[in-house]
């Protein structure tokens, strides 16, 4: 029993991080149908910036929001400098541009913030909590709580605010949204800023556990993409469910089968899901009208 | 300049040919040292201190009037950690730059891609990578200075044996470093009477490994844990190990032998044991230690110039460069065949990697004692006697 609980804790910790990464994918996909492969680099930049500020004497309480702000600005710059100039290109071209952006970001961080893994202190100590014979780090609880709060905040944003509704309208039908007066260009810009901030949030939360390094975005970005696809691209609920599912499946595989299969099973899972549910677990059913 | 004629006729002819080609004027020109290092990319933590060390010591030799009266020039290329590029750059070093020696190959992959070219061109080649396959089987022109992952595993198993720990869980990383380490560990465990009762892996960028550790913890046979990984992964393992309140002795590989590991793992690193070159504990080496002076001089020179902590990779580069300088001095010439022979005859050379004793059957020249066993205590390294 205590083993199972420990595996659950392990899976939920990783899963919540994947969920935050997946939410970023969902946001930008909704606004533009673009899969932003630079999402992982936003996560990396958040963690690296926070660790950098903290190492240079900025208190943690200030370093975290500062890192998120810096990354959000980076997200806006990416949209302004790389995506907007190519706004008339098709989606495939834009996706390739995001891959280029990710390489540039990784390279710049490597040059200016260094190649070493940087540590970041835990938000509230390292003494683990015990429950049901298993242990969990305070930082994992921070991750879980923040992911839940983020999901709630996003639900409020999309359901109750004008800007959120405009973003949602753009995702349903860009032309119609434009016709009723939504500035779809501003929506796209905002989606990049928001996705970058979300990514950075994930980055600063996970950095105290793993440390931050210039190349940590690749894996997190990929797991986030898998989680987003699993849940159904563009669905906020799906991103969270996909992330948690991915994390838990990984932990259970490592725990009960063998850790050698840990990285393979999620991909088997994604194949199965896409085979039987092509729109993912929570993806909208799209019907083509003739 | 004294040239002894004890080498083969072919070598002598080659030397004569080289002199004839170069002409008397060029004989006074600079000597070119070639290097292919992974200064950027995923292995940049290797290539960066390696390049800095090479530049530092080449400048030092030049400032003292050069080697055998000639200046040294470094020709270096960055392979970005890609073996394919390493091969291309080696070709350029040999065909266009006409170097007299090649140092580098930061990674085992790059080194293996360089070997066939160097072998054909017959140029002395000293690799800075860890893999056993570089010098086993012995290749005529290929040498290396870092000790191998097999020796790291042997050093750890020897200590376990001494403490009466025979049932060991292995947790290795799914990176090249970890995969090779796992292979070598399984190969030498029996030699020390060690049985590997668990064999788990983790990904280098995983965010949690408590699942694997829980499995190991609940295995009643396990007496000690040996982690083979590099960079942030082992730090995460150490933190999760502390989180689960595990009590079995925790051993890490030489892959974590840097200050960064203690910073990342924090208080959880207390009591962790690992094998390392003596570089990390320069100030803690006993006064009579034969390597003390060499190690301390290097630390002073490197930190004064670059204002950053030394790493074992830079230390291995120092050893490689100084072995070549030493061989050139003994050979009394830059002739490639003579220098190669002199490198092979290196005996009792005090480097940073260890005391080097090369032979025709051993092109690394280090034994297991080159690795010191350290224990982390109060956030710093202590030497295990």
XYZ file of C-alpha atoms in Angstrom:
675
model
C 0.000 0.000 0.000
C 2.674 2.520 1.055
C 4.575 1.661 -2.127
C 1.532 2.440 -4.241
C 1.055 5.773 -2.480
C 4.727 6.603 -3.025
C 4.417 5.811 -6.742
C 1.302 8.016 -6.869
C 3.149 10.912 -5.209
C 5.995 10.449 -7.660
C 3.640 10.373 -10.640
C 1.578 13.333 -9.532
C 4.701 15.466 -8.948
C 6.004 14.838 -12.471
C 2.472 14.939 -13.885
C 1.713 18.409 -12.521
C 4.844 19.757 -14.223
C 3.862 18.101 -17.502
C 0.382 19.596 -17.095
C 1.752 23.136 -16.790
C 3.846 22.569 -19.909
C 0.827 21.134 -21.726
C -1.341 24.152 -20.808
C 1.146 26.404 -22.609
C 0.859 24.277 -25.744
C -2.940 24.434 -25.504
C -3.036 28.230 -25.179
C -0.998 28.941 -28.281
C -2.656 26.167 -30.250
C -6.023 27.707 -29.498
C -5.010 31.178 -30.597
C -3.173 30.183 -33.757
C -3.348 26.428 -34.451
C 0.424 26.515 -34.060
C 2.182 23.895 -31.962
C 4.824 25.988 -30.251
C 7.930 23.852 -29.954
C 9.640 26.658 -28.052
C 7.298 26.021 -25.094
C 9.937 23.891 -23.358
C 12.431 26.747 -23.650
C 10.017 29.061 -21.789
C 10.070 26.515 -18.953
C 13.864 26.420 -19.085
C 14.162 30.239 -19.210
C 11.893 30.614 -16.183
C 14.001 28.257 -14.098
C 17.330 29.636 -15.316
C 16.302 33.276 -14.806
C 15.034 32.615 -11.278
C 18.231 30.713 -10.381
C 20.353 33.477 -11.928
C 18.592 36.296 -10.048
C 18.680 34.306 -6.826
C 22.398 33.584 -7.197
C 22.982 37.318 -7.630
C 21.371 38.228 -4.339
C 17.733 38.738 -5.338
C 15.541 37.137 -2.628
C 13.526 34.113 -3.772
C 10.220 35.932 -3.181
C 11.279 38.516 -5.758
C 13.348 36.313 -8.069
C 10.368 34.093 -8.952
C 7.953 36.824 -10.159
C 10.874 38.593 -11.847
C 11.787 35.413 -13.757
C 8.175 34.915 -14.829
C 7.986 38.537 -16.023
C 11.246 38.250 -17.957
C 10.034 35.056 -19.649
C 6.654 36.619 -20.492
C 8.493 39.486 -22.170
C 10.604 36.937 -24.037
C 7.361 35.279 -25.164
C 6.016 38.603 -26.468
C 9.306 39.261 -28.263
C 9.185 35.831 -29.890
C 5.716 36.603 -31.247
C 6.699 40.115 -32.408
C 10.049 39.198 -33.964
C 9.544 35.664 -35.260
C 5.849 34.815 -35.643
C 4.268 38.141 -36.642
C 6.572 38.897 -39.585
C 5.518 35.515 -41.030
C 1.835 35.931 -40.251
C 0.701 35.049 -43.733
C 2.693 31.837 -43.852
C 0.882 28.562 -43.311
C 0.803 26.754 -39.999
C 3.565 24.286 -40.893
C 5.975 27.151 -41.578
C 5.082 28.760 -38.255
C 5.716 25.483 -36.426
C 9.135 25.230 -38.046
C 9.816 28.824 -36.985
C 9.089 27.866 -33.367
C 11.684 25.094 -33.610
C 14.202 27.688 -34.788
C 13.199 29.987 -31.943
C 13.803 27.198 -29.429
C 17.327 26.641 -30.760
C 18.093 30.379 -30.575
C 16.774 30.645 -27.017
C 18.776 27.629 -25.877
C 21.919 29.032 -27.482
C 21.497 32.512 -25.986
C 20.862 31.150 -22.491
C 23.911 28.900 -22.835
C 26.098 31.871 -23.716
C 24.745 34.419 -21.241
C 23.672 32.303 -18.254
C 26.239 29.520 -18.596
C 26.296 25.791 -19.216
C 26.218 24.557 -15.642
C 23.145 23.348 -13.816
C 22.093 26.105 -11.425
C 20.490 25.363 -8.056
C 17.423 27.164 -6.706
C 16.380 26.805 -3.059
C 13.071 25.110 -2.268
C 10.215 27.515 -1.508
C 9.619 26.112 1.965
C 12.451 23.840 3.012
C 13.414 20.272 2.146
C 11.933 18.352 5.073
C 9.531 15.830 3.518
C 5.959 15.259 4.735
C 4.839 11.710 5.520
C 1.402 10.400 4.632
C 0.136 6.814 4.413
C 3.645 5.450 4.770
C 4.968 7.494 1.845
C 6.781 10.809 1.714
C 6.367 13.897 -0.429
C 8.529 17.007 -0.683
C 7.041 20.387 0.244
C 8.075 21.560 -3.223
C 5.845 18.879 -4.800
C 2.903 20.287 -2.845
C 3.787 23.744 -4.163
C 3.726 22.341 -7.678
C 0.359 20.636 -7.191
C -1.254 23.630 -5.511
C 0.038 26.038 -8.131
C -1.140 23.827 -10.989
C -4.622 23.663 -9.467
C -4.675 27.432 -8.881
C -3.516 28.022 -12.457
C -6.253 25.832 -13.882
C -8.837 27.719 -11.796
C -7.421 31.066 -12.883
C -7.460 30.041 -16.542
C -11.062 28.815 -16.246
C -12.033 32.189 -14.813
C -10.063 34.038 -17.487
C -11.663 32.183 -20.386
C -15.148 32.036 -18.862
C -15.529 35.439 -17.248
C -13.242 38.005 -18.853
C -13.579 39.821 -22.149
C -9.971 39.158 -23.140
C -10.340 35.460 -22.370
C -13.560 35.164 -24.301
C -11.948 36.947 -27.233
C -9.143 34.378 -27.164
C -11.655 31.552 -27.045
C -13.653 33.059 -29.905
C -10.503 33.299 -32.006
C -9.804 29.625 -31.430
C -13.294 28.622 -32.578
C -13.339 30.738 -35.693
C -10.719 33.295 -36.457
C -12.604 35.048 -39.273
C -15.873 35.271 -37.347
C -14.020 36.626 -34.322
C -12.418 39.277 -36.518
C -15.832 40.218 -37.956
C -17.301 40.857 -34.504
C -14.412 43.141 -33.657
C -11.866 40.905 -31.919
C -8.310 42.054 -32.561
C -6.955 38.599 -33.435
C -3.398 39.895 -33.728
C -3.517 41.132 -30.152
C -4.969 37.783 -29.141
C -2.050 35.958 -30.705
C 0.423 38.266 -28.976
C -1.304 37.783 -25.632
C -1.359 34.014 -26.061
C 2.423 33.925 -26.471
C 2.934 36.138 -23.418
C 0.565 34.014 -21.351
C 2.022 30.707 -22.546
C 5.538 31.944 -21.770
C 4.465 33.023 -18.280
C 2.838 29.634 -17.680
C 5.962 27.857 -18.877
C 8.136 30.014 -16.627
C 5.873 29.211 -13.697
C 6.466 25.509 -14.323
C 10.193 26.195 -14.646
C 10.576 28.006 -11.339
C 8.497 25.369 -9.560
C 10.544 22.415 -10.795
C 13.984 24.068 -10.541
C 14.289 23.530 -6.748
C 13.848 19.776 -7.348
C 15.931 19.196 -10.465
C 18.073 22.310 -10.765
C 17.916 24.515 -13.873
C 20.106 24.126 -16.933
C 20.038 25.522 -20.460
C 19.049 22.142 -21.933
C 16.320 21.148 -19.480
C 13.568 22.506 -21.753
C 13.881 19.824 -24.411
C 12.572 16.949 -22.326
C 9.946 18.988 -20.468
C 8.710 20.489 -23.731
C 8.394 17.069 -25.281
C 6.560 15.584 -22.294
C 4.276 18.630 -22.304
C 3.517 18.073 -25.972
C 2.754 14.397 -25.357
C 0.487 15.366 -22.451
C -1.315 17.985 -24.556
C -1.878 15.532 -27.412
C -2.998 12.857 -24.991
C -5.604 15.141 -23.477
C -6.684 16.608 -26.784
C -4.825 19.575 -28.252
C -6.361 22.887 -27.253
C -8.319 21.590 -24.296
C -7.297 23.029 -20.933
C -8.931 20.206 -19.020
C -7.302 17.716 -21.369
C -3.846 19.230 -20.811
C -4.122 18.745 -17.070
C -5.565 15.241 -17.349
C -2.977 14.291 -19.985
C -0.119 15.588 -17.846
C -1.218 13.766 -14.706
C -1.939 10.570 -16.633
C 1.500 10.682 -18.234
C 3.244 11.253 -14.909
C 1.340 8.502 -13.118
C 1.828 5.970 -15.930
C 5.567 6.679 -15.892
C 5.838 6.245 -12.139
C 3.738 3.063 -12.079
C 5.780 1.585 -14.936
C 9.022 2.360 -13.124
C 7.623 1.023 -9.865
C 5.832 -2.147 -10.872
C 7.380 -3.096 -14.218
C 10.879 -1.861 -14.844
C 12.339 1.611 -15.124
C 13.740 0.564 -18.516
C 10.192 0.767 -19.942
C 9.377 4.041 -18.209
C 10.043 6.258 -21.220
C 8.552 3.858 -23.754
C 5.136 3.236 -22.198
C 3.852 6.844 -22.493
C 4.478 6.648 -26.227
C 2.606 3.356 -26.470
C -0.165 5.108 -24.584
C -0.238 8.035 -26.986
C -0.400 5.679 -29.966
C -3.337 3.831 -28.440
C -5.185 7.011 -27.510
C -4.708 8.574 -30.925
C -5.750 5.331 -32.587
C -9.028 4.997 -30.730
C -9.671 8.650 -29.846
C -8.050 10.718 -32.602
C -8.946 13.974 -30.834
C -7.389 12.933 -27.547
C -9.220 12.248 -24.298
C -10.914 15.646 -24.054
C -10.506 17.050 -27.551
C -13.455 18.715 -29.225
C -15.247 16.526 -31.736
C -14.797 18.313 -35.012
C -17.274 17.568 -37.744
C -16.621 18.599 -41.288
C -19.641 20.178 -42.889
C -20.057 19.727 -46.574
C 69.309 19.500 -30.602
C 70.366 15.882 -30.287
C 68.682 13.304 -32.443
C 69.225 9.725 -31.409
C 69.016 7.227 -34.257
C 67.483 4.352 -32.357
C 64.199 4.232 -34.178
C 63.231 2.332 -37.240
C 64.545 3.295 -40.636
C 61.038 4.328 -41.649
C 60.766 6.796 -38.832
C 64.150 8.265 -39.634
C 63.185 8.600 -43.281
C 59.924 10.240 -42.267
C 61.811 12.699 -40.126
C 64.250 13.479 -42.918
C 61.371 13.903 -45.304
C 59.610 16.287 -42.929
C 62.753 18.400 -42.542
C 63.305 18.414 -46.302
C 59.716 19.499 -46.885
C 59.753 22.173 -44.237
C 63.146 23.579 -45.178
C 65.604 25.202 -42.801
C 63.658 28.438 -42.416
C 60.377 26.781 -41.452
C 62.163 24.632 -38.884
C 62.182 27.714 -36.697
C 58.460 28.344 -37.301
C 55.784 27.485 -34.787
C 54.709 23.931 -33.927
C 51.010 23.273 -34.414
C 48.981 21.496 -31.765
C 45.609 20.332 -33.035
C 42.531 20.001 -30.848
C 38.949 18.950 -31.477
C 36.887 19.709 -28.381
C 33.183 19.937 -27.538
C 33.266 23.579 -26.461
C 29.565 24.115 -27.177
C 26.594 21.769 -27.136
C 25.579 19.142 -24.608
C 29.178 18.189 -23.750
C 30.351 21.787 -23.352
C 31.027 21.212 -19.656
C 33.895 19.023 -20.904
C 35.222 21.078 -23.796
C 35.112 24.469 -22.125
C 37.623 23.788 -19.300
C 39.667 21.623 -21.687
C 40.179 24.449 -24.182
C 40.898 26.953 -21.418
C 43.526 24.632 -19.930
C 45.220 24.060 -23.292
C 45.393 27.791 -23.993
C 46.704 28.501 -20.501
C 49.594 26.019 -20.715
C 50.495 26.702 -24.342
C 50.796 30.395 -23.431
C 52.919 29.420 -20.457
C 55.321 27.351 -22.602
C 55.575 30.186 -25.135
C 56.215 32.748 -22.399
C 59.178 30.628 -21.273
C 60.667 30.655 -24.768
C 58.774 27.785 -26.341
C 59.514 24.088 -26.620
C 62.941 23.090 -28.041
C 63.237 26.722 -29.065
C 60.033 26.771 -31.089
C 56.743 28.503 -30.364
C 53.555 26.460 -29.976
C 50.353 27.352 -31.815
C 46.963 25.896 -30.942
C 44.645 25.038 -33.835
C 41.293 24.086 -32.347
C 37.847 23.211 -33.664
C 34.558 22.816 -31.821
C 32.605 19.666 -32.684
C 29.561 20.710 -30.615
C 29.504 17.200 -29.177
C 28.850 15.590 -32.570
C 31.036 12.675 -33.591
C 30.486 13.363 -37.298
C 31.876 16.864 -36.989
C 34.837 15.595 -34.973
C 35.736 13.356 -37.883
C 35.548 16.240 -40.396
C 37.617 18.587 -38.242
C 40.261 15.913 -37.686
C 40.585 15.585 -41.425
C 41.117 19.341 -41.624
C 43.714 19.277 -38.832
C 45.656 16.563 -40.641
C 45.314 17.672 -44.277
C 45.237 21.473 -44.062
C 46.754 22.436 -40.734
C 49.508 19.767 -40.679
C 49.498 19.482 -36.903
C 52.179 17.587 -34.969
C 49.891 16.190 -32.299
C 46.160 16.046 -31.687
C 44.695 16.474 -28.238
C 41.017 15.919 -27.660
C 37.966 14.250 -28.501
C 36.065 15.441 -25.426
C 33.646 12.540 -25.660
C 34.191 8.853 -26.353
C 31.962 9.140 -29.439
C 34.058 11.943 -30.948
C 37.287 10.150 -30.113
C 36.204 6.923 -31.789
C 35.291 8.921 -34.918
C 38.763 10.500 -34.954
C 40.823 7.340 -34.414
C 40.746 5.869 -37.961
C 42.000 9.153 -39.482
C 44.748 9.656 -36.925
C 45.830 6.061 -37.317
C 46.182 6.432 -41.078
C 47.978 9.792 -40.850
C 50.287 8.490 -38.084
C 50.045 11.442 -35.737
C 50.248 11.101 -31.940
C 46.741 11.438 -30.500
C 45.894 11.897 -26.824
C 42.190 11.614 -26.072
C 40.426 13.300 -23.159
C 37.452 10.927 -23.074
C 36.647 8.219 -20.554
C 35.576 5.170 -22.563
C 37.587 1.970 -22.136
C 37.264 1.160 -25.846
C 39.617 4.019 -26.766
C 42.667 2.154 -25.482
C 41.328 -1.409 -25.506
C 42.538 -2.906 -27.743
C 45.688 -0.787 -27.847
C 46.000 1.358 -30.984
C 49.493 2.407 -31.986
C 48.940 6.193 -32.159
C 46.159 6.577 -29.601
C 46.582 7.437 -25.907
C 44.230 8.775 -23.264
C 44.559 10.465 -19.857
C 41.257 10.271 -17.928
C 40.726 7.078 -16.021
C 37.895 4.904 -17.259
C 34.411 4.321 -15.934
C 35.481 0.744 -15.254
C 38.155 1.983 -12.838
C 35.600 4.243 -11.144
C 33.315 1.242 -10.640
C 36.223 -0.858 -9.390
C 37.222 1.808 -6.873
C 33.665 1.916 -5.514
C 33.317 -1.873 -5.359
C 36.665 -2.177 -3.586
C 35.419 0.170 -0.867
C 32.114 -1.695 -0.584
C 33.972 -4.971 -0.205
C 36.079 -3.447 2.555
C 32.919 -2.392 4.400
C 31.360 -5.848 3.925
C 28.640 -4.650 1.541
C 28.117 -7.325 -1.106
C 24.471 -6.987 -2.237
C 24.264 -3.806 -4.261
C 21.501 -1.993 -6.156
C 22.626 -0.269 -9.332
C 20.712 2.810 -10.499
C 22.113 4.119 -13.766
C 21.262 6.978 -16.093
C 19.979 6.356 -19.621
C 22.666 8.686 -21.030
C 25.821 7.512 -22.806
C 27.756 8.008 -19.584
C 25.297 5.993 -17.517
C 24.841 3.209 -20.065
C 28.588 2.669 -20.337
C 28.933 2.865 -16.560
C 26.236 0.237 -16.100
C 27.947 -2.075 -18.579
C 31.345 -1.721 -16.901
C 29.889 -2.060 -13.396
C 28.197 -5.333 -14.304
C 31.457 -6.515 -15.829
C 33.673 -5.958 -12.769
C 31.239 -6.500 -9.869
C 32.001 -10.220 -9.535
C 35.731 -9.499 -9.280
C 35.062 -7.855 -5.905
C 32.524 -10.425 -4.755
C 29.655 -7.987 -5.359
C 26.224 -9.162 -6.514
C 23.998 -6.617 -8.243
C 20.591 -7.482 -6.792
C 18.702 -4.618 -8.445
C 19.313 -2.907 -11.782
C 17.209 0.221 -12.334
C 17.549 3.231 -14.637
C 16.369 6.851 -14.779
C 16.349 9.534 -17.480
C 18.924 12.348 -17.310
C 16.185 15.005 -17.165
C 13.658 13.166 -14.994
C 11.824 15.256 -12.427
C 11.315 12.460 -9.905
C 12.957 9.076 -9.248
C 11.220 8.089 -6.005
C 9.464 5.231 -7.835
C 12.749 3.491 -8.636
C 14.165 4.257 -5.181
C 11.041 2.943 -3.423
C 11.445 -0.301 -5.314
C 15.085 -0.537 -4.229
C 14.238 0.454 -0.649
C 11.631 -2.277 -0.324
C 14.043 -4.933 -1.620
C 15.322 -6.549 1.613
C 18.482 -7.918 -0.028
C 19.967 -4.530 -0.935
C 22.845 -3.383 1.297
C 24.123 -0.392 -0.669
C 23.103 1.837 -3.581
C 25.423 2.733 -6.454
C 24.269 5.529 -8.782
C 25.964 5.964 -12.160
C 25.002 9.262 -13.759
C 26.091 12.749 -14.615
C 24.939 16.321 -13.901
C 21.542 17.103 -12.412
C 20.188 13.520 -12.412
C 22.377 12.173 -9.585
C 21.579 15.278 -7.520
C 17.869 14.536 -7.920
C 18.459 10.891 -6.958
C 20.315 12.029 -3.833
C 17.478 14.388 -2.858
C 14.829 11.702 -3.391
C 16.982 9.248 -1.409
C 16.930 11.671 1.527
C 13.202 12.313 1.028
C 12.460 8.585 1.374
C 14.619 8.424 4.494
C 16.820 5.695 3.002
C 19.652 4.563 5.249
C 21.765 2.237 3.037
C 25.183 3.667 2.048
C 24.910 5.761 -1.130
C 27.752 5.706 -3.663
C 27.942 7.929 -6.745
C 30.256 7.718 -9.752
C 33.045 10.151 -10.699
C 30.383 11.884 -12.847
C 29.313 13.983 -9.869
C 32.817 14.987 -8.815
C 32.234 18.742 -9.009
C 31.234 21.495 -6.600
C 28.011 21.807 -8.568
C 26.789 18.476 -7.229
C 27.058 19.571 -3.599
C 25.272 22.820 -4.444
C 22.444 21.007 -6.248
C 21.942 18.182 -3.770
C 22.391 20.380 -0.697
C 22.115 18.747 2.716
C 21.022 15.467 1.118
C 24.595 14.934 -0.132
C 25.877 14.310 3.405
C 27.664 10.956 3.596
C 27.669 10.277 -0.170
C 30.837 8.494 -1.303
C 32.378 8.801 -4.763
C 35.626 8.173 -6.637
C 37.478 11.221 -7.972
C 40.824 12.474 -9.179
C 42.679 14.279 -6.363
C 41.980 17.659 -8.007
C 38.857 18.351 -5.934
C 40.676 17.966 -2.665
C 43.929 19.721 -3.545
C 44.073 21.464 -0.176
C 43.267 18.286 1.756
C 45.972 16.052 0.270
C 48.525 15.029 2.909
C 51.859 16.859 2.700
C 53.755 13.804 1.451
C 51.399 13.093 -1.457
C 53.372 12.922 -4.725
C 50.592 14.679 -6.663
C 50.082 17.507 -4.178
C 52.363 20.059 -5.843
C 51.201 19.411 -9.412
C 47.563 19.596 -8.397
C 47.962 22.753 -6.315
C 49.960 24.517 -9.036
C 47.259 23.741 -11.596
C 44.466 24.965 -9.323
C 46.331 28.214 -8.678
C 47.154 28.805 -12.357
C 43.645 28.024 -13.608
C 41.665 29.937 -11.000
C 43.975 32.974 -11.237
C 43.464 33.153 -15.002
C 39.783 32.279 -15.350
C 38.221 33.054 -11.932
C 36.177 29.861 -11.922
C 36.558 26.534 -10.115
C 38.668 23.805 -11.727
C 37.117 20.598 -13.062
C 38.565 17.143 -13.562
C 38.274 17.530 -17.333
C 40.676 20.457 -17.363
C 42.990 18.415 -15.141
C 43.002 15.539 -17.635
C 43.838 18.043 -20.380
C 46.768 19.331 -18.351
C 48.008 15.747 -18.003
C 47.634 15.106 -21.758
C 49.479 18.280 -22.761
C 52.294 17.833 -20.251
C 52.802 14.182 -21.253
C 53.293 15.351 -24.836
C 55.681 18.160 -23.764
C 57.607 15.673 -21.648
C 57.773 13.204 -24.543
C 59.000 15.878 -26.978
C 61.734 16.847 -24.544
C 62.833 13.229 -24.117
C 62.664 12.579 -27.855
C 64.579 15.789 -28.481
C 62.491 16.436 -31.584
C 58.975 16.966 -32.863
C 59.232 13.936 -35.125
C 55.875 12.197 -34.812
C 57.145 8.621 -34.629
C 59.794 9.482 -32.035
C 57.324 11.464 -29.948
C 54.877 8.568 -30.117
C 57.543 6.174 -28.868
C 58.462 8.586 -26.105
C 54.817 8.898 -25.006
C 54.609 5.114 -24.848
C 57.727 5.067 -22.657
C 56.284 7.580 -20.170
C 57.109 6.253 -16.691
C 56.281 7.695 -13.289
C 54.909 10.891 -14.796
C 53.086 12.860 -12.106
C 49.960 14.253 -13.719
C 46.645 15.386 -12.334
C 44.777 12.284 -13.506
C 47.271 10.156 -11.563
C 50.813 8.789 -11.786
C 51.154 7.742 -15.430
C 53.092 4.602 -16.426
C 52.535 3.906 -20.123
C 53.649 0.735 -21.888
C 53.148 -0.891 -25.293
C 50.158 -2.740 -23.802
C 48.750 0.144 -21.742
C 48.104 3.492 -23.435
C 46.438 5.054 -20.407
C 48.975 4.150 -17.753
C 46.749 4.548 -14.701
C 45.761 1.964 -12.120
C 42.767 1.856 -9.807
C 44.656 3.784 -7.123
C 44.530 6.886 -9.376
C 40.974 7.378 -8.192
C 40.680 8.628 -4.617
C 37.578 7.820 -2.632
C 35.859 10.903 -1.243
C 33.013 11.354 1.188
C 30.867 14.468 1.334
C 30.811 15.840 4.834
C 29.356 19.169 5.998
C 29.054 20.381 2.409
C 32.646 19.637 1.419
C 34.859 16.742 0.302
C 36.838 14.613 2.681
C 39.347 11.923 1.773
C 38.360 8.400 2.841
C 41.452 6.663 4.186
